[in-house]
């Protein structure tokens, strides 16, 4: 076994900022409204129509634990409930829809009460993360664009 000697470590505040920066760049940010909406979905069993509610509930609880608070107002590149998001899943073309906190599916909506929607909420434009599929497969998803929802589509 070889032990490498570290010759230079950043000073205290530089060392902390190195880790904070990496957490910010790779983490998720939830607005107060999204955090409250997810908690309400879980409390009211709004995930009961998902293919695997226990898996989705666990994922949403995990998302609540690991996500940081988003600044107010939310940055325009942040995926929040009610925004129009364009994304790409590995091996597929781009898709888009309005991220919705509602429990019922509707055309053009991506439900947060789904593994796809639960993954997208709190991501930022160009962020790439693993996506757990209902069949157990793990893909990669990247957010291509985020914009306000069109006026005629309710979140």
Short mmCIF file of C-alpha atoms in Angstrom, two decimals:
data_model
loop_
_atom_site.label_atom_id
_atom_site.label_comp_id
_atom_site.label_asym_id
_atom_site.label_seq_id
_atom_site.Cartn_x
_atom_site.Cartn_y
_atom_site.Cartn_z
CA UNK A 1 0.00 0.00 0.00
CA UNK A 2 1.35 3.41 -0.98
CA UNK A 3 0.49 6.56 0.91
CA UNK A 4 0.75 9.77 -1.05
CA UNK A 5 1.91 12.88 0.73
CA UNK A 6 -0.22 15.97 0.18
CA UNK A 7 2.06 18.95 -0.18
CA UNK A 8 -0.46 21.80 -0.40
CA UNK A 9 -3.95 22.21 1.03
CA UNK A 10 -6.03 25.34 0.60
CA UNK A 11 -6.42 27.57 3.66
CA UNK A 12 -9.53 27.10 5.85
CA UNK A 13 -12.02 29.33 4.02
CA UNK A 14 -10.61 28.36 0.61
CA UNK A 15 -11.03 24.68 1.51
CA UNK A 16 -14.68 25.17 2.57
CA UNK A 17 -15.52 27.21 -0.53
CA UNK A 18 -14.11 24.44 -2.72
CA UNK A 19 -16.67 21.98 -1.28
CA UNK A 20 -19.51 24.51 -1.19
CA UNK A 21 -18.93 25.37 -4.83
CA UNK A 22 -19.00 21.72 -5.88
CA UNK A 23 -22.22 21.10 -3.89
CA UNK A 24 -23.87 24.12 -5.49
CA UNK A 25 -22.82 23.06 -8.99
CA UNK A 26 -24.08 19.49 -8.61
CA UNK A 27 -27.04 19.88 -6.25
CA UNK A 28 -30.70 20.74 -6.48
CA UNK A 29 -32.45 23.95 -5.41
CA UNK A 30 -36.09 24.02 -4.31
CA UNK A 31 -38.18 27.13 -3.95
CA UNK A 32 -40.33 27.44 -0.84
CA UNK A 33 -43.40 26.82 -3.04
CA UNK A 34 -41.92 23.65 -4.57
CA UNK A 35 -40.84 22.32 -1.19
CA UNK A 36 -44.32 22.97 0.23
CA UNK A 37 -45.95 21.45 -2.86
CA UNK A 38 -43.89 18.25 -2.58
CA UNK A 39 -44.68 17.96 1.12
CA UNK A 40 -48.39 18.45 0.33
CA UNK A 41 -48.22 15.78 -2.42
CA UNK A 42 -46.71 13.32 0.04
CA UNK A 43 -49.13 14.19 2.84
CA UNK A 44 -52.22 13.93 0.61
CA UNK A 45 -50.99 10.76 -1.13
CA UNK A 46 -50.80 12.56 -4.46
CA UNK A 47 -48.42 9.90 -5.75
CA UNK A 48 -50.85 6.99 -5.38
CA UNK A 49 -51.42 6.77 -9.17
CA UNK A 50 -47.70 6.52 -9.96
CA UNK A 51 -46.43 3.11 -11.19
CA UNK A 52 -44.45 2.59 -7.96
CA UNK A 53 -45.67 4.96 -5.20
CA UNK A 54 -43.26 3.74 -2.47
CA UNK A 55 -40.26 4.32 -4.76
CA UNK A 56 -41.50 7.77 -5.80
CA UNK A 57 -42.34 8.75 -2.21
CA UNK A 58 -38.85 7.73 -1.09
CA UNK A 59 -37.28 9.66 -3.95
CA UNK A 60 -39.31 12.80 -3.18
CA UNK A 61 -38.37 12.61 0.52
CA UNK A 62 -34.73 12.19 -0.49
CA UNK A 63 -35.03 15.22 -2.81
CA UNK A 64 -36.40 17.29 0.09
CA UNK A 65 -33.44 16.25 2.28
CA UNK A 66 -30.66 16.90 -0.23
CA UNK A 67 -31.94 20.10 -1.86
CA UNK A 68 -30.85 23.57 -0.89
CA UNK A 69 -33.19 26.52 -0.70
CA UNK A 70 -33.46 28.49 -3.94
CA UNK A 71 -32.89 32.24 -3.85
CA UNK A 72 -35.89 34.54 -4.23
CA UNK A 73 -36.79 35.33 -6.91
CA UNK A 74 -35.88 31.99 -8.44
CA UNK A 75 -33.24 32.28 -11.18
CA UNK A 76 -34.66 31.89 -14.70
CA UNK A 77 -32.52 28.79 -15.34
CA UNK A 78 -34.06 26.89 -12.40
CA UNK A 79 -36.71 24.23 -13.07
CA UNK A 80 -39.71 25.04 -10.86
CA UNK A 81 -43.36 24.01 -10.86
CA UNK A 82 -45.19 25.89 -13.57
CA UNK A 83 -42.20 26.43 -15.86
CA UNK A 84 -41.83 25.05 -19.37
CA UNK A 85 -38.82 22.74 -19.43
CA UNK A 86 -37.04 21.16 -22.39
CA UNK A 87 -34.92 18.13 -21.52
CA UNK A 88 -33.11 15.26 -23.15
CA UNK A 89 -32.81 11.70 -21.88
CA UNK A 90 -29.79 9.68 -23.00
CA UNK A 91 -30.41 7.96 -26.30
CA UNK A 92 -33.56 9.98 -27.06
CA UNK A 93 -34.38 13.32 -28.64
CA UNK A 94 -35.45 16.45 -26.80
CA UNK A 95 -38.86 16.64 -25.18
CA UNK A 96 -40.63 19.38 -23.29
CA UNK A 97 -43.61 20.13 -21.12
CA UNK A 98 -44.88 22.24 -18.24
CA UNK A 99 -43.81 20.95 -14.83
CA UNK A 100 -46.95 20.48 -12.75
CA UNK A 101 -47.56 19.91 -9.05
CA UNK A 102 -51.03 18.54 -9.83
CA UNK A 103 -51.68 14.82 -9.29
CA UNK A 104 -53.63 14.18 -12.52
CA UNK A 105 -51.90 13.68 -15.89
CA UNK A 106 -52.75 16.07 -18.71
CA UNK A 107 -51.34 16.64 -22.20
CA UNK A 108 -48.23 18.80 -22.18
CA UNK A 109 -47.66 18.39 -18.44
CA UNK A 110 -44.84 16.68 -16.57
CA UNK A 111 -46.07 15.68 -13.14
CA UNK A 112 -43.80 16.15 -10.16
CA UNK A 113 -45.71 13.07 -8.93
CA UNK A 114 -43.64 11.02 -11.40
CA UNK A 115 -39.99 9.97 -11.39
CA UNK A 116 -39.32 12.25 -14.37
CA UNK A 117 -40.93 15.30 -12.78
CA UNK A 118 -39.46 14.57 -9.36
CA UNK A 119 -36.01 14.45 -10.96
CA UNK A 120 -36.48 17.64 -12.99
CA UNK A 121 -37.73 19.87 -10.17
CA UNK A 122 -34.83 21.81 -8.70
CA UNK A 123 -32.46 21.20 -11.62
CA UNK A 124 -30.82 24.00 -13.58
CA UNK A 125 -30.30 24.53 -17.27
CA UNK A 126 -27.51 22.28 -18.64
CA UNK A 127 -27.40 20.24 -15.42
CA UNK A 128 -27.03 16.51 -16.03
CA UNK A 129 -28.15 13.92 -13.47
CA UNK A 130 -29.17 10.23 -13.30
CA UNK A 131 -32.82 9.48 -14.02
CA UNK A 132 -34.39 6.41 -12.45
CA UNK A 133 -37.05 4.96 -14.73
CA UNK A 134 -40.21 3.12 -13.63
CA UNK A 135 -38.76 -0.14 -15.01
CA UNK A 136 -35.61 0.19 -12.87
CA UNK A 137 -33.33 1.38 -15.68
CA UNK A 138 -31.08 4.35 -14.98
CA UNK A 139 -30.62 6.89 -17.75
CA UNK A 140 -29.06 10.34 -17.85
CA UNK A 141 -31.19 13.46 -18.15
CA UNK A 142 -30.04 16.97 -19.02
CA UNK A 143 -32.08 20.18 -18.90
CA UNK A 144 -31.76 21.92 -22.25
CA UNK A 145 -33.96 24.98 -21.66
CA UNK A 146 -36.23 26.54 -19.04
CA UNK A 147 -38.80 29.25 -19.70
CA UNK A 148 -42.00 30.59 -18.14
CA UNK A 149 -45.06 28.49 -18.95
CA UNK A 150 -47.23 29.74 -21.80
CA UNK A 151 -50.24 31.64 -20.49
CA UNK A 152 -52.74 29.13 -21.86
CA UNK A 153 -51.22 26.17 -19.96
CA UNK A 154 -51.93 26.03 -16.23
CA UNK A 155 -49.44 24.39 -13.90
#
